[in-house]
Coordinates of C-alpha atoms and ligand atoms in Angstrom, one line a residue:
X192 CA 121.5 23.9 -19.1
X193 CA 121.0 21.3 -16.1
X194 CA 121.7 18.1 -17.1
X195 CA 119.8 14.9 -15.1
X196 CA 122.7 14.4 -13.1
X197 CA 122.3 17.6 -11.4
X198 CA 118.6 17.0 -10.9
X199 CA 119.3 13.9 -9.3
X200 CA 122.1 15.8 -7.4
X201 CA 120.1 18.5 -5.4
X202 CA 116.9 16.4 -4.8
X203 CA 119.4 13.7 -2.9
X204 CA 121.4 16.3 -1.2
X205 CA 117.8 18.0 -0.1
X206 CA 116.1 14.1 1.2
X207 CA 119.5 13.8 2.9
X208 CA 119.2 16.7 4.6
X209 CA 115.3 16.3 5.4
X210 CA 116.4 12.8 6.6
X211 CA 118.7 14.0 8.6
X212 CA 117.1 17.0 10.4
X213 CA 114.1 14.4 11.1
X214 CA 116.8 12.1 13.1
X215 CA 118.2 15.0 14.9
X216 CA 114.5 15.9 15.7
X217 CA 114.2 12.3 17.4
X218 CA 117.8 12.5 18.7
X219 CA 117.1 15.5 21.0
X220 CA 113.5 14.9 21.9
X221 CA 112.4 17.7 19.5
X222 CA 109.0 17.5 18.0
X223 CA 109.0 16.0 14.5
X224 CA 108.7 18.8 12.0
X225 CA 109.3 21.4 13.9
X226 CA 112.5 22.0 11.9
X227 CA 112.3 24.4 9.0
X228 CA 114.6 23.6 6.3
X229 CA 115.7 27.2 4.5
X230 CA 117.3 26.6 1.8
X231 CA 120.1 29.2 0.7
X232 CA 120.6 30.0 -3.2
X233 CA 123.3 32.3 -2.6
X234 CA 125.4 32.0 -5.7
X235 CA 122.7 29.2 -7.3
X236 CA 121.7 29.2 -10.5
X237 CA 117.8 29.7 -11.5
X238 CA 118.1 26.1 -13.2
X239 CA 119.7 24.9 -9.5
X240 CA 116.8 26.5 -7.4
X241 CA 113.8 25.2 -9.9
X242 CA 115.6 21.7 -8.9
X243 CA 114.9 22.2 -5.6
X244 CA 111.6 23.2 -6.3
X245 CA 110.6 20.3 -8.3
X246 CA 111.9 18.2 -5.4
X247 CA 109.7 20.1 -2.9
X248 CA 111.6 23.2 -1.5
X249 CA 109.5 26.1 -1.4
X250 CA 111.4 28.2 1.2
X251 CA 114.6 29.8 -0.3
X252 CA 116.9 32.7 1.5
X253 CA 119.1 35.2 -0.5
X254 CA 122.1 37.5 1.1
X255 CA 122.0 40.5 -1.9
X256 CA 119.2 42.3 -3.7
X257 CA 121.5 42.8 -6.9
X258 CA 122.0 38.9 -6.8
X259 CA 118.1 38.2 -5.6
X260 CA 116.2 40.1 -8.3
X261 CA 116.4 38.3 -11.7
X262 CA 116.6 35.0 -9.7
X263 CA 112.9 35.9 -8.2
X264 CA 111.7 37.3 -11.9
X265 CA 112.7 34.1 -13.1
X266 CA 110.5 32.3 -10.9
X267 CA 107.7 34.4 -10.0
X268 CA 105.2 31.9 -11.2
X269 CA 106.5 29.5 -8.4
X270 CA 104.7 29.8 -5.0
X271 CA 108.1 30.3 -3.8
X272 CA 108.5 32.4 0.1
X273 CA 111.6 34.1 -0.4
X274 CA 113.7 35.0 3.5
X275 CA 116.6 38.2 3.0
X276 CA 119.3 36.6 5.2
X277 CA 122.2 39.0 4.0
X278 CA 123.4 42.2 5.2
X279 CA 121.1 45.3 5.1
X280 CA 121.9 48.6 3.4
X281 CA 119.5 51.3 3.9
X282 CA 119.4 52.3 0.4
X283 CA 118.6 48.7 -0.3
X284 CA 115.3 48.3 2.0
X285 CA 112.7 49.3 -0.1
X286 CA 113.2 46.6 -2.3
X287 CA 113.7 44.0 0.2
X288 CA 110.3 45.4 1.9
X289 CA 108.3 44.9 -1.4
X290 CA 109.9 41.4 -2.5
X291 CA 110.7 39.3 0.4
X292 CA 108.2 37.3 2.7
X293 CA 111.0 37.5 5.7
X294 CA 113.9 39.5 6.9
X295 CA 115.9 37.4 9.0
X296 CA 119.3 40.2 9.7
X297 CA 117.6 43.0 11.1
X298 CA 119.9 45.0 13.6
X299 CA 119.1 48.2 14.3
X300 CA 116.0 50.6 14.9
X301 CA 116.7 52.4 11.7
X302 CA 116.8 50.3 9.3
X303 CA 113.6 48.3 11.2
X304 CA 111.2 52.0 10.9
X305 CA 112.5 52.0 7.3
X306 CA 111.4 48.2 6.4
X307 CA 107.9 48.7 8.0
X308 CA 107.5 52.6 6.5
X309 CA 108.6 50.8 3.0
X310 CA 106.3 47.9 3.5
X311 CA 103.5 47.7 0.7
X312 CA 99.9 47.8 1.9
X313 CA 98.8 45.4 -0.2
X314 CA 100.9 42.6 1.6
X315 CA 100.8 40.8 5.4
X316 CA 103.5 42.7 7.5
X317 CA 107.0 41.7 6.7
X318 CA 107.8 39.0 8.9
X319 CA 111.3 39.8 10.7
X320 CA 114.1 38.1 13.1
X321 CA 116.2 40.0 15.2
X322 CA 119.9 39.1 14.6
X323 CA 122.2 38.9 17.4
X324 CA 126.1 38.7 17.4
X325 CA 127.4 36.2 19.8
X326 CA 130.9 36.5 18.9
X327 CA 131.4 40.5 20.3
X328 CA 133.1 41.2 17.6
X329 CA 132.6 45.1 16.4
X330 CA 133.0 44.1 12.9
X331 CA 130.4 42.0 12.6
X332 CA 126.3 42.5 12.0
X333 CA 123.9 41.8 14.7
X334 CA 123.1 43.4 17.9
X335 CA 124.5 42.1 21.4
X336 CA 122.9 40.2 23.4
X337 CA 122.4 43.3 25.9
X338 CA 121.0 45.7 23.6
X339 CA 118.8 42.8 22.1
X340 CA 115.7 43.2 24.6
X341 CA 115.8 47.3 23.9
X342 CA 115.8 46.5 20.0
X343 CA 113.0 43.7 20.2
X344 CA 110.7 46.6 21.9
X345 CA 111.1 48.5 19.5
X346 CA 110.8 46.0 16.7
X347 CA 107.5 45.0 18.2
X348 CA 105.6 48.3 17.4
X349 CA 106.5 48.8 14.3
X350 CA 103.0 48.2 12.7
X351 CA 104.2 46.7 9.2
X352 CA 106.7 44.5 10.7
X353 CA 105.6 41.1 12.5
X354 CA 108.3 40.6 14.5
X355 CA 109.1 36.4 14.7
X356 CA 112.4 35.8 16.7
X357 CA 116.1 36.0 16.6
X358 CA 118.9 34.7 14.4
X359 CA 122.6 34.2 14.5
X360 CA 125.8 33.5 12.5
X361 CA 128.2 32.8 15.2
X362 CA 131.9 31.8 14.0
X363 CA 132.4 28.2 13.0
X364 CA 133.0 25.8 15.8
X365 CA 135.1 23.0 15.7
X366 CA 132.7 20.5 17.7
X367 CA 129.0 19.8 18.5
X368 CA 129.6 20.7 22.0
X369 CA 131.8 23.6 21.6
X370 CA 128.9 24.8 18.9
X371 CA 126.3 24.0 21.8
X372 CA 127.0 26.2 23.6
X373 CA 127.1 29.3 21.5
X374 CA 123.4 28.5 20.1
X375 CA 122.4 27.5 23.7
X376 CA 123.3 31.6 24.7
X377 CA 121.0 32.6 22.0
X378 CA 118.4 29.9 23.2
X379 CA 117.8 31.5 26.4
X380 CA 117.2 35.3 25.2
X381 CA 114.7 33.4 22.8
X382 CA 112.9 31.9 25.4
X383 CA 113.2 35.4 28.0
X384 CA 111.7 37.4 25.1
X385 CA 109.1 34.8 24.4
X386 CA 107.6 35.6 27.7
X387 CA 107.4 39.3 27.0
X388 CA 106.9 39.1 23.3
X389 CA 104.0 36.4 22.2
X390 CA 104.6 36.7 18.6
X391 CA 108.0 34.8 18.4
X392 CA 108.0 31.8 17.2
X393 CA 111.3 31.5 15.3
X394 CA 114.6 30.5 16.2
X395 CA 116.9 31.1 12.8
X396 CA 119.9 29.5 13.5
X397 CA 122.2 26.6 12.5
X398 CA 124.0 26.0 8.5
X399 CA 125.9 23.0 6.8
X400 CA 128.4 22.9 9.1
X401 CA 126.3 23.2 12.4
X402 CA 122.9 22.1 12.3
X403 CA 122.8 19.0 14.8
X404 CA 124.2 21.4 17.7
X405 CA 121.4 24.2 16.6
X406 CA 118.6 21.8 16.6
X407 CA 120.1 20.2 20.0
X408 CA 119.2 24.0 21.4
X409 CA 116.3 24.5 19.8
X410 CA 116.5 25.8 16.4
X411 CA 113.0 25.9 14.5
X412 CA 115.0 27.3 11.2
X413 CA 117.6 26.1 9.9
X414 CA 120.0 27.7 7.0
X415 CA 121.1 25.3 4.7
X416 CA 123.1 25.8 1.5
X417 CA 126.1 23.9 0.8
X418 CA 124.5 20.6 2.0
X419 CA 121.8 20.9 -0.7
X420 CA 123.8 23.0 -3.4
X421 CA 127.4 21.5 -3.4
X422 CA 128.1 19.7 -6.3
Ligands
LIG234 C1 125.5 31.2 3.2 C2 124.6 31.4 4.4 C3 124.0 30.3 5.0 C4 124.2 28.8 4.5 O1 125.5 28.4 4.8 P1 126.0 27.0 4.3 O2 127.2 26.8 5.1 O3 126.2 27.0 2.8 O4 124.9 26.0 4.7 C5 123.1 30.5 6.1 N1 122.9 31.7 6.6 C6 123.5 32.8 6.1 C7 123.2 34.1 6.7 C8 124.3 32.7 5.0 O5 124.9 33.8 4.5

């Protein structure tokens, strides 16, 4: 059960995080509101994300379909636009096709066919980003920056996707500038692919621990869940 101390816990994390994105907005000449605040319920409780709700937060991102589906049960009756921000698993796509609004990690062509094939009629095209890996590191998900262009292309046919922009996870950085820099690479593909691809409009990058430095280069999505869950 929540108690009121947690209700008065995740509303103030949220207004100090809407306060703050609004300062950044004025601290580098950004329009106001055009910074939207995701708000991840990874590991969140249904009781936690209903809090956030009841203070206003309507957008919510998830990482795992196991962990996703009773939390999006619970509050169906919320209008509630639920993002998939984890990793993809082909076997997992149909589901994510049917219940989410966004797909923010697609990287490859693969499992892109298989989210528009899997997409239901009855709904608007699944809105998806393109994520990119700026690290280079093999392991990791996310498409270099080089293949990037040959993977939008293909992305932008696919007639149940509407294909919005990129995203990124880069490795923690240690300061503002340092993370600058690795959201200002990202930055520039976003604004070459604009040119070629009218229907991006989405820049979904920055989390708790690097949000100033993704707003400073242009961010219009931020990812925000220990700043608004942490107790
Ligand atoms: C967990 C997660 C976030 C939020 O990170 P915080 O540090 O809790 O703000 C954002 N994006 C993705 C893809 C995540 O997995």
């Amino acid at each position: 059960m929540a108690n009121e101390d947690d209700v008065i816990s995740i509303a103030d994390h949220l207004n100090a995080v809407r306060l703050q994105v609004a300062a950044y907005e004025k601290k580098y000449r950004r329009p106001s509101h055009s910074v939207t605040l995701l708000a991840v319920s990874k590991q969140q409780s249904v009781e936690h994300i209903l809090q956030a709700v009841q203070a206003g937060q309507l957008m919510f991102g998830e990482n795992y379909w196991q962990e996703a589906r009773p939390k999006l049960a619970a509050l169906q009756a919320y209008p509630i636009e639920w993002h998939f921000i984890g990793p993809l698993q082909a076997n997992k796509t149909q589901k994510i096709a049917e219940h989410f609004a966004w797909v923010h990690s697609v990287d490859s062509e693969k499992l892109a066919r298989r989210l528009s094939e899997q997409r239901p009629a009855h709904l608007p095209p699944l809105n998806v980003c393109l994520q990119v890996n700026l690290d280079g590191e093999a392991s990791k998900s996310g498409v270099s920056i080089e293949e990037a262009p040959i993977l939008a292309a293909k992305m932008a046919c696919l007639p149940r996707l509407m294909f919005r922009g990129l995203m990124c996870i880069p490795r923690p950085g240690q300061h503002v500038t340092q993370q600058r820099q690795v959201f200002h690479r990202l930055s520039i593909l976003y604004l070459a692919l604009k040119t070629q691809f009218p229907s991006l409009d989405t820049l979904s990058m920055g989390m708790s621990q690097d949000y100033e430095a993704a707003i400073a280069e242009g961010a219009t999505c931020i990812r925000i869940g220990k700043a608004i869950f942490a107790a």
